[in-house]
Amino acid sequence: PWTQFFDLQGQPPPARAVAGVTLRRVTGRYGTLGRLQGNPGDRLENFRMEDVTLRVADEKFPRDPAAGLVAVRTEVNGRAFAP
C-alpha cells in the first residue's frame, strides 16, 4: 500500500489484511515475477497460483513466507515453479 500520504495524526495504524487471493489461467512475458510483501504490521495469507505459465527476465520473487503461497500447475521459464 502507498504510505506517502498516510498521516495517522497520533492514532494507532489500522489493521490491514489480504487473504484468499488466487491467480488463475495467466500466461505472458514479463520483466519480473513482482513482489509479494506488505508493510510492517500487514497480514498476508492464502495466496494461490493455478494454471500459470510465465516467461520472465528476472526470476527473483521476494515474498513474505507468511503469505502461504501455493503453486499448482505453474511454470516459470519452462520449469515447474515451487514457492
Short mmCIF file of C-alpha atoms in Angstrom, two decimals:
data_model
loop_
_atom_site.label_atom_id
_atom_site.label_comp_id
_atom_site.label_asym_id
_atom_site.label_seq_id
_atom_site.Cartn_x
_atom_site.Cartn_y
_atom_site.Cartn_z
CA PRO A 1 0.00 0.00 0.00
CA TRP A 2 1.04 3.57 -0.60
CA THR A 3 2.12 5.41 2.51
CA GLN A 4 3.41 8.75 1.26
CA PHE A 5 0.08 10.49 2.05
CA PHE A 6 -0.58 8.48 5.21
CA ASP A 7 -0.90 10.70 8.32
CA LEU A 8 -2.29 8.90 11.36
CA GLN A 9 -2.34 12.10 13.45
CA GLY A 10 -1.15 10.16 16.51
CA GLN A 11 -3.67 7.31 16.15
CA PRO A 12 -2.60 3.64 16.01
CA PRO A 13 -2.38 2.21 12.50
CA PRO A 14 -5.40 0.28 11.24
CA ALA A 15 -5.16 -3.47 10.76
CA ARG A 16 -4.56 -4.41 7.12
CA ALA A 17 -5.02 -7.90 5.73
CA VAL A 18 -5.02 -9.54 2.32
CA ALA A 19 -6.16 -13.16 2.19
CA GLY A 20 -7.57 -15.74 -0.19
CA VAL A 21 -6.10 -14.41 -3.45
CA THR A 22 -5.95 -16.74 -6.49
CA LEU A 23 -4.23 -16.02 -9.82
CA ARG A 24 -5.67 -18.48 -12.34
CA ARG A 25 -5.02 -19.09 -16.06
CA VAL A 26 -2.36 -16.41 -16.50
CA THR A 27 0.16 -16.53 -19.35
CA GLY A 28 2.63 -13.99 -20.62
CA ARG A 29 6.09 -12.45 -20.73
CA TYR A 30 7.19 -10.06 -18.02
CA GLY A 31 10.32 -8.43 -16.66
CA THR A 32 9.91 -9.94 -13.17
CA LEU A 33 7.56 -12.03 -11.09
CA GLY A 34 6.96 -9.00 -8.89
CA ARG A 35 6.90 -8.93 -5.11
CA LEU A 36 4.52 -10.39 -2.52
CA GLN A 37 5.21 -8.31 0.57
CA GLY A 38 3.22 -5.94 2.72
CA ASN A 39 4.23 -3.19 5.08
CA PRO A 40 5.13 -3.81 8.73
CA GLY A 41 2.01 -4.97 10.58
CA ASP A 42 0.19 -6.16 7.44
CA ARG A 43 -1.20 -9.70 7.35
CA LEU A 44 -0.85 -11.68 4.11
CA GLU A 45 -2.15 -15.25 3.82
CA ASN A 46 -3.53 -17.91 1.49
CA PHE A 47 -2.17 -16.90 -1.92
CA ARG A 48 -2.52 -19.38 -4.80
CA MET A 49 -1.19 -19.52 -8.37
CA GLU A 50 -3.04 -22.02 -10.58
CA ASP A 51 -2.52 -22.84 -14.26
CA VAL A 52 0.06 -20.07 -14.66
CA THR A 53 2.73 -20.08 -17.41
CA LEU A 54 5.19 -17.20 -17.45
CA ARG A 55 8.40 -16.15 -19.16
CA VAL A 56 10.37 -13.62 -17.11
CA ALA A 57 13.77 -11.95 -17.49
CA ASP A 58 14.42 -12.00 -13.72
CA GLU A 59 13.19 -14.99 -11.70
CA LYS A 60 13.75 -13.39 -8.28
CA PHE A 61 10.48 -13.29 -6.36
CA PRO A 62 10.71 -11.57 -2.94
CA ARG A 63 7.81 -12.73 -0.81
CA ASP A 64 6.62 -12.89 2.74
CA PRO A 65 6.74 -16.55 3.87
CA ALA A 66 3.59 -15.95 5.95
CA ALA A 67 1.64 -15.40 2.71
CA GLY A 68 1.34 -19.18 2.37
CA LEU A 69 1.87 -19.16 -1.40
CA VAL A 70 0.79 -22.36 -3.17
CA ALA A 71 1.51 -23.03 -6.86
CA VAL A 72 -0.50 -25.60 -8.84
CA ARG A 73 0.36 -26.38 -12.48
CA THR A 74 2.57 -23.30 -12.59
CA GLU A 75 5.65 -22.86 -14.77
CA VAL A 76 8.20 -20.07 -14.92
CA ASN A 77 10.63 -20.07 -17.86
CA GLY A 78 9.61 -23.63 -18.79
CA ARG A 79 10.24 -25.09 -15.32
CA ALA A 80 7.82 -26.03 -12.58
CA PHE A 81 7.51 -23.23 -10.06
CA ALA A 82 7.69 -24.22 -6.41
CA PRO A 83 7.42 -21.35 -3.94
#
